[in-house]
Amino acid sequence: MSKNILICGVGGQGTVLAAKVLSQAAVSGGQKVLSAETIGMAQRGGSVVSHVRIGSDVYSPVIPRGCADVIIAFEAAEAVRNISYLKTGGTVIVSNEVVQPVTASLSGKFFDSKVMIDYLKQNAAVMCVDVKKACMELGSSRVANMVLVGAACKSGIMELSEVKDAVRLLVKPEFYELNVRAVDYCAALDI
């Protein structure tokens, strides 16, 4: 049985590392994994979407629209932009923050995260994570990606222990403990 995970955000948020951690966790668990990324025009601030497909019946790295079991959204606007990938009965794990694109800032128009999250809740099961609060409590804004990966584990898409093993393989040893605390953060929350 396959699992399809779409990870979306903007450049600089750690979406690519999150995809690598989930992919490595599945590979270490003996599963077949295919993945792909699309990265927007701007290295920092452009849209980033990663597809992680797990299972022996997966033949393409790109998730077809309507087939993602989980969308992990690093910000609400990207979740709305990518909602068409979610299958019926799927889950959206979303940060409650919005990263305003440069074009919105220049035009004076701003996204409202509450409006976007309300829209998501009308169309899917949603786990909304206060990533800013989590990062403040953890003492680093650089682990937002692992907070959201931990929330994904809470959804049942991946085993927490496999993710922690993948973090050990993929992050520098001096950052391992902080990243594991970030993965564990959502396990203790009622979200």
PDB file of C-alpha atoms in Angstrom:
ATOM      1  CA  MET A   1       0.000   0.000   0.000  1.00  0.00           C
ATOM      2  CA  SER A   2       1.466   3.341  -1.011  1.00  0.00           C
ATOM      3  CA  LYS A   3       1.779   6.559   0.975  1.00  0.00           C
ATOM      4  CA  ASN A   4       1.898   9.907  -0.780  1.00  0.00           C
ATOM      5  CA  ILE A   5       3.226  12.948   1.084  1.00  0.00           C
ATOM      6  CA  LEU A   6       3.296  16.414  -0.463  1.00  0.00           C
ATOM      7  CA  ILE A   7       5.467  18.972   1.330  1.00  0.00           C
ATOM      8  CA  CYS A   8       5.033  22.616   0.393  1.00  0.00           C
ATOM      9  CA  GLY A   9       6.390  25.934   1.529  1.00  0.00           C
ATOM     10  CA  VAL A  10       8.711  28.660   0.355  1.00  0.00           C
ATOM     11  CA  GLY A  11      12.450  28.659  -0.156  1.00  0.00           C
ATOM     12  CA  GLY A  12      14.486  28.770   3.031  1.00  0.00           C
ATOM     13  CA  GLN A  13      11.965  27.037   5.293  1.00  0.00           C
ATOM     14  CA  GLY A  14      13.564  23.582   5.252  1.00  0.00           C
ATOM     15  CA  THR A  15      11.046  21.769   3.067  1.00  0.00           C
ATOM     16  CA  VAL A  16      13.739  19.897   1.137  1.00  0.00           C
ATOM     17  CA  LEU A  17      15.335  18.560   4.340  1.00  0.00           C
ATOM     18  CA  ALA A  18      11.908  17.499   5.599  1.00  0.00           C
ATOM     19  CA  ALA A  19      11.379  15.523   2.375  1.00  0.00           C
ATOM     20  CA  LYS A  20      14.810  13.921   2.702  1.00  0.00           C
ATOM     21  CA  VAL A  21      14.121  12.918   6.317  1.00  0.00           C
ATOM     22  CA  LEU A  22      10.779  11.308   5.428  1.00  0.00           C
ATOM     23  CA  SER A  23      12.320   9.569   2.410  1.00  0.00           C
ATOM     24  CA  GLN A  24      15.275   8.260   4.443  1.00  0.00           C
ATOM     25  CA  ALA A  25      12.938   7.045   7.188  1.00  0.00           C
ATOM     26  CA  ALA A  26      10.990   4.995   4.652  1.00  0.00           C
ATOM     27  CA  VAL A  27      14.140   3.633   2.949  1.00  0.00           C
ATOM     28  CA  SER A  28      15.597   2.627   6.323  1.00  0.00           C
ATOM     29  CA  GLY A  29      12.322   0.820   6.993  1.00  0.00           C
ATOM     30  CA  GLY A  30      12.880  -1.250   3.837  1.00  0.00           C
ATOM     31  CA  GLN A  31      10.363   0.574   1.666  1.00  0.00           C
ATOM     32  CA  LYS A  32      10.697   1.783  -1.908  1.00  0.00           C
ATOM     33  CA  VAL A  33      10.714   5.589  -2.193  1.00  0.00           C
ATOM     34  CA  LEU A  34      10.475   7.942  -5.146  1.00  0.00           C
ATOM     35  CA  SER A  35      10.656  11.691  -4.671  1.00  0.00           C
ATOM     36  CA  ALA A  36      10.798  14.899  -6.666  1.00  0.00           C
ATOM     37  CA  GLU A  37      11.022  18.620  -5.980  1.00  0.00           C
ATOM     38  CA  THR A  38       9.901  21.711  -7.782  1.00  0.00           C
ATOM     39  CA  ILE A  39      11.576  24.876  -6.649  1.00  0.00           C
ATOM     40  CA  GLY A  40      10.285  28.329  -7.561  1.00  0.00           C
ATOM     41  CA  MET A  41      12.191  31.062  -9.310  1.00  0.00           C
ATOM     42  CA  ALA A  42      13.558  32.618  -6.129  1.00  0.00           C
ATOM     43  CA  GLN A  43      15.958  30.596  -4.016  1.00  0.00           C
ATOM     44  CA  ARG A  44      14.570  32.297  -0.920  1.00  0.00           C
ATOM     45  CA  GLY A  45      10.873  33.040  -0.936  1.00  0.00           C
ATOM     46  CA  GLY A  46       9.834  31.111  -4.044  1.00  0.00           C
ATOM     47  CA  SER A  47       7.383  28.209  -3.870  1.00  0.00           C
ATOM     48  CA  VAL A  48       8.901  24.826  -3.079  1.00  0.00           C
ATOM     49  CA  VAL A  49       6.972  21.578  -3.449  1.00  0.00           C
ATOM     50  CA  SER A  50       8.393  18.137  -2.653  1.00  0.00           C
ATOM     51  CA  HIS A  51       6.682  14.880  -3.536  1.00  0.00           C
ATOM     52  CA  VAL A  52       7.498  11.802  -1.439  1.00  0.00           C
ATOM     53  CA  ARG A  53       5.954   8.553  -2.632  1.00  0.00           C
ATOM     54  CA  ILE A  54       6.426   5.396  -0.603  1.00  0.00           C
ATOM     55  CA  GLY A  55       5.450   1.853  -1.576  1.00  0.00           C
ATOM     56  CA  SER A  56       6.115  -1.001  -3.977  1.00  0.00           C
ATOM     57  CA  ASP A  57       3.232   0.091  -6.225  1.00  0.00           C
ATOM     58  CA  VAL A  58       4.686   3.561  -6.906  1.00  0.00           C
ATOM     59  CA  TYR A  59       6.128   4.113 -10.389  1.00  0.00           C
ATOM     60  CA  SER A  60       6.407   7.898 -10.711  1.00  0.00           C
ATOM     61  CA  PRO A  61       7.997  10.398  -8.317  1.00  0.00           C
ATOM     62  CA  VAL A  62       5.249  12.987  -8.831  1.00  0.00           C
ATOM     63  CA  ILE A  63       2.005  12.611  -6.886  1.00  0.00           C
ATOM     64  CA  PRO A  64      -1.041  12.845  -9.156  1.00  0.00           C
ATOM     65  CA  ARG A  65      -3.629  15.447  -8.181  1.00  0.00           C
ATOM     66  CA  GLY A  66      -6.141  14.036  -5.727  1.00  0.00           C
ATOM     67  CA  CYS A  67      -3.783  11.332  -4.441  1.00  0.00           C
ATOM     68  CA  ALA A  68      -1.771  12.817  -1.529  1.00  0.00           C
ATOM     69  CA  ASP A  69      -2.511  11.175   1.805  1.00  0.00           C
ATOM     70  CA  VAL A  70      -0.927  14.078   3.657  1.00  0.00           C
ATOM     71  CA  ILE A  71       0.072  17.617   2.776  1.00  0.00           C
ATOM     72  CA  ILE A  72       2.667  19.108   5.098  1.00  0.00           C
ATOM     73  CA  ALA A  73       2.429  22.858   4.560  1.00  0.00           C
ATOM     74  CA  PHE A  74       5.045  25.167   5.986  1.00  0.00           C
ATOM     75  CA  GLU A  75       2.675  28.065   5.476  1.00  0.00           C
ATOM     76  CA  ALA A  76      -1.040  28.411   4.849  1.00  0.00           C
ATOM     77  CA  ALA A  77      -0.970  30.048   1.401  1.00  0.00           C
ATOM     78  CA  GLU A  78       1.059  27.150  -0.014  1.00  0.00           C
ATOM     79  CA  ALA A  79      -1.403  24.687   1.530  1.00  0.00           C
ATOM     80  CA  VAL A  80      -4.289  26.418  -0.256  1.00  0.00           C
ATOM     81  CA  ARG A  81      -2.287  26.551  -3.480  1.00  0.00           C
ATOM     82  CA  ASN A  82      -1.659  22.785  -3.341  1.00  0.00           C
ATOM     83  CA  ILE A  83      -4.956  21.498  -1.897  1.00  0.00           C
ATOM     84  CA  SER A  84      -5.868  19.894  -5.243  1.00  0.00           C
ATOM     85  CA  TYR A  85      -3.202  17.232  -4.579  1.00  0.00           C
ATOM     86  CA  LEU A  86      -4.974  15.999  -1.432  1.00  0.00           C
ATOM     87  CA  LYS A  87      -7.125  12.899  -1.730  1.00  0.00           C
ATOM     88  CA  THR A  88     -10.590  12.699  -0.242  1.00  0.00           C
ATOM     89  CA  GLY A  89     -10.126  11.871   3.433  1.00  0.00           C
ATOM     90  CA  GLY A  90      -6.516  13.132   3.436  1.00  0.00           C
ATOM     91  CA  THR A  91      -4.954  15.352   6.089  1.00  0.00           C
ATOM     92  CA  VAL A  92      -3.358  18.780   5.880  1.00  0.00           C
ATOM     93  CA  ILE A  93      -0.714  19.559   8.485  1.00  0.00           C
ATOM     94  CA  VAL A  94      -0.187  23.306   8.338  1.00  0.00           C
ATOM     95  CA  SER A  95       1.751  25.991  10.134  1.00  0.00           C
ATOM     96  CA  ASN A  96      -0.561  28.772  11.255  1.00  0.00           C
ATOM     97  CA  GLU A  97       1.812  31.397   9.846  1.00  0.00           C
ATOM     98  CA  VAL A  98       1.737  33.016   6.447  1.00  0.00           C
ATOM     99  CA  VAL A  99       4.882  34.087   4.652  1.00  0.00           C
ATOM    100  CA  GLN A 100       3.926  37.126   2.620  1.00  0.00           C
ATOM    101  CA  PRO A 101       5.322  36.914  -0.922  1.00  0.00           C
ATOM    102  CA  VAL A 102       7.279  39.886  -2.208  1.00  0.00           C
ATOM    103  CA  THR A 103       4.595  40.598  -4.817  1.00  0.00           C
ATOM    104  CA  ALA A 104       1.933  40.892  -2.102  1.00  0.00           C
ATOM    105  CA  SER A 105       4.118  43.205  -0.051  1.00  0.00           C
ATOM    106  CA  LEU A 106       4.773  45.448  -3.059  1.00  0.00           C
ATOM    107  CA  SER A 107       1.104  45.647  -3.996  1.00  0.00           C
ATOM    108  CA  GLY A 108      -0.059  46.280  -0.428  1.00  0.00           C
ATOM    109  CA  LYS A 109      -2.217  43.117  -0.445  1.00  0.00           C
ATOM    110  CA  PHE A 110      -1.623  40.621   2.323  1.00  0.00           C
ATOM    111  CA  PHE A 111      -2.689  37.040   2.951  1.00  0.00           C
ATOM    112  CA  ASP A 112      -4.768  36.339   6.053  1.00  0.00           C
ATOM    113  CA  SER A 113      -3.781  33.004   7.589  1.00  0.00           C
ATOM    114  CA  LYS A 114      -7.096  32.628   9.448  1.00  0.00           C
ATOM    115  CA  VAL A 115      -9.072  32.903   6.203  1.00  0.00           C
ATOM    116  CA  MET A 116      -6.810  30.352   4.538  1.00  0.00           C
ATOM    117  CA  ILE A 117      -6.891  27.900   7.429  1.00  0.00           C
ATOM    118  CA  ASP A 118     -10.695  28.210   7.612  1.00  0.00           C
ATOM    119  CA  TYR A 119     -10.815  27.385   3.884  1.00  0.00           C
ATOM    120  CA  LEU A 120      -8.588  24.344   4.435  1.00  0.00           C
ATOM    121  CA  LYS A 121     -10.795  23.149   7.312  1.00  0.00           C
ATOM    122  CA  GLN A 122     -13.832  23.323   5.029  1.00  0.00           C
ATOM    123  CA  ASN A 123     -12.094  21.052   2.527  1.00  0.00           C
ATOM    124  CA  ALA A 124      -9.985  18.617   4.573  1.00  0.00           C
ATOM    125  CA  ALA A 125      -9.005  17.281   7.969  1.00  0.00           C
ATOM    126  CA  VAL A 126      -6.520  19.851   9.275  1.00  0.00           C
ATOM    127  CA  MET A 127      -3.853  19.709  11.970  1.00  0.00           C
ATOM    128  CA  CYS A 128      -2.879  23.339  12.567  1.00  0.00           C
ATOM    129  CA  VAL A 129       0.480  23.770  14.300  1.00  0.00           C
ATOM    130  CA  ASP A 130       1.671  26.919  16.065  1.00  0.00           C
ATOM    131  CA  VAL A 131       5.190  26.613  14.677  1.00  0.00           C
ATOM    132  CA  LYS A 132       6.315  30.010  15.960  1.00  0.00           C
ATOM    133  CA  LYS A 133       5.412  29.042  19.545  1.00  0.00           C
ATOM    134  CA  ALA A 134       7.087  25.650  19.120  1.00  0.00           C
ATOM    135  CA  CYS A 135      10.299  27.232  17.865  1.00  0.00           C
ATOM    136  CA  MET A 136      10.298  29.746  20.738  1.00  0.00           C
ATOM    137  CA  GLU A 137       9.902  26.924  23.274  1.00  0.00           C
ATOM    138  CA  LEU A 138      12.601  24.866  21.540  1.00  0.00           C
ATOM    139  CA  GLY A 139      14.950  27.855  21.354  1.00  0.00           C
ATOM    140  CA  SER A 140      15.502  27.885  17.588  1.00  0.00           C
ATOM    141  CA  SER A 141      13.570  28.989  14.534  1.00  0.00           C
ATOM    142  CA  ARG A 142      15.641  26.600  12.400  1.00  0.00           C
ATOM    143  CA  VAL A 143      13.659  23.506  13.474  1.00  0.00           C
ATOM    144  CA  ALA A 144      10.220  24.484  12.175  1.00  0.00           C
ATOM    145  CA  ASN A 145      10.564  21.789   9.534  1.00  0.00           C
ATOM    146  CA  MET A 146      11.103  19.056  12.129  1.00  0.00           C
ATOM    147  CA  VAL A 147       8.165  20.320  14.204  1.00  0.00           C
ATOM    148  CA  LEU A 148       5.930  19.774  11.162  1.00  0.00           C
ATOM    149  CA  VAL A 149       7.535  16.389  10.436  1.00  0.00           C
ATOM    150  CA  GLY A 150       6.721  15.417  14.030  1.00  0.00           C
ATOM    151  CA  ALA A 151       3.108  16.455  13.472  1.00  0.00           C
ATOM    152  CA  ALA A 152       3.072  14.260  10.360  1.00  0.00           C
ATOM    153  CA  CYS A 153       4.171  11.326  12.509  1.00  0.00           C
ATOM    154  CA  LYS A 154       1.264  12.058  14.834  1.00  0.00           C
ATOM    155  CA  SER A 155      -1.042  11.705  11.808  1.00  0.00           C
ATOM    156  CA  GLY A 156       0.217   8.123  11.400  1.00  0.00           C
ATOM    157  CA  ILE A 157       1.922   8.584   8.027  1.00  0.00           C
ATOM    158  CA  MET A 158       5.362   7.691   9.429  1.00  0.00           C
ATOM    159  CA  GLU A 159       6.817   6.045  12.530  1.00  0.00           C
ATOM    160  CA  LEU A 160       8.427   8.470  14.974  1.00  0.00           C
ATOM    161  CA  SER A 161      11.375   6.145  15.639  1.00  0.00           C
ATOM    162  CA  GLU A 162      12.158   5.834  11.914  1.00  0.00           C
ATOM    163  CA  VAL A 163      12.114   9.615  11.537  1.00  0.00           C
ATOM    164  CA  LYS A 164      14.493  10.046  14.475  1.00  0.00           C
ATOM    165  CA  ASP A 165      16.883   7.524  12.905  1.00  0.00           C
ATOM    166  CA  ALA A 166      16.724   9.453   9.622  1.00  0.00           C
ATOM    167  CA  VAL A 167      17.459  12.720  11.433  1.00  0.00           C
ATOM    168  CA  ARG A 168      20.563  11.082  12.926  1.00  0.00           C
ATOM    169  CA  LEU A 169      21.769  10.219   9.409  1.00  0.00           C
ATOM    170  CA  LEU A 170      20.970  13.557   7.763  1.00  0.00           C
ATOM    171  CA  VAL A 171      21.753  16.359  10.211  1.00  0.00           C
ATOM    172  CA  LYS A 172      25.084  17.327  11.724  1.00  0.00           C
ATOM    173  CA  PRO A 173      25.683  15.591  15.072  1.00  0.00           C
ATOM    174  CA  GLU A 174      25.727  18.889  16.969  1.00  0.00           C
ATOM    175  CA  PHE A 175      22.144  19.588  15.798  1.00  0.00           C
ATOM    176  CA  TYR A 176      20.727  16.083  16.288  1.00  0.00           C
ATOM    177  CA  GLU A 177      19.309  16.549  19.817  1.00  0.00           C
ATOM    178  CA  LEU A 178      17.602  19.850  18.942  1.00  0.00           C
ATOM    179  CA  ASN A 179      16.036  18.347  15.822  1.00  0.00           C
ATOM    180  CA  VAL A 180      14.809  15.267  17.701  1.00  0.00           C
ATOM    181  CA  ARG A 181      13.260  17.497  20.377  1.00  0.00           C
ATOM    182  CA  ALA A 182      11.489  19.329  17.541  1.00  0.00           C
ATOM    183  CA  VAL A 183      10.199  16.040  16.087  1.00  0.00           C
ATOM    184  CA  ASP A 184       8.964  15.020  19.556  1.00  0.00           C
ATOM    185  CA  TYR A 185       7.331  18.398  20.226  1.00  0.00           C
ATOM    186  CA  CYS A 186       4.018  17.659  18.500  1.00  0.00           C
ATOM    187  CA  ALA A 187       3.795  14.147  19.937  1.00  0.00           C
ATOM    188  CA  ALA A 188       2.990  15.750  23.301  1.00  0.00           C
ATOM    189  CA  LEU A 189       0.361  18.123  21.919  1.00  0.00           C
ATOM    190  CA  ASP A 190      -3.341  17.619  21.397  1.00  0.00           C
ATOM    191  CA  ILE A 191      -3.671  18.850  17.823  1.00  0.00           C
TER     192      ILE A 191
END
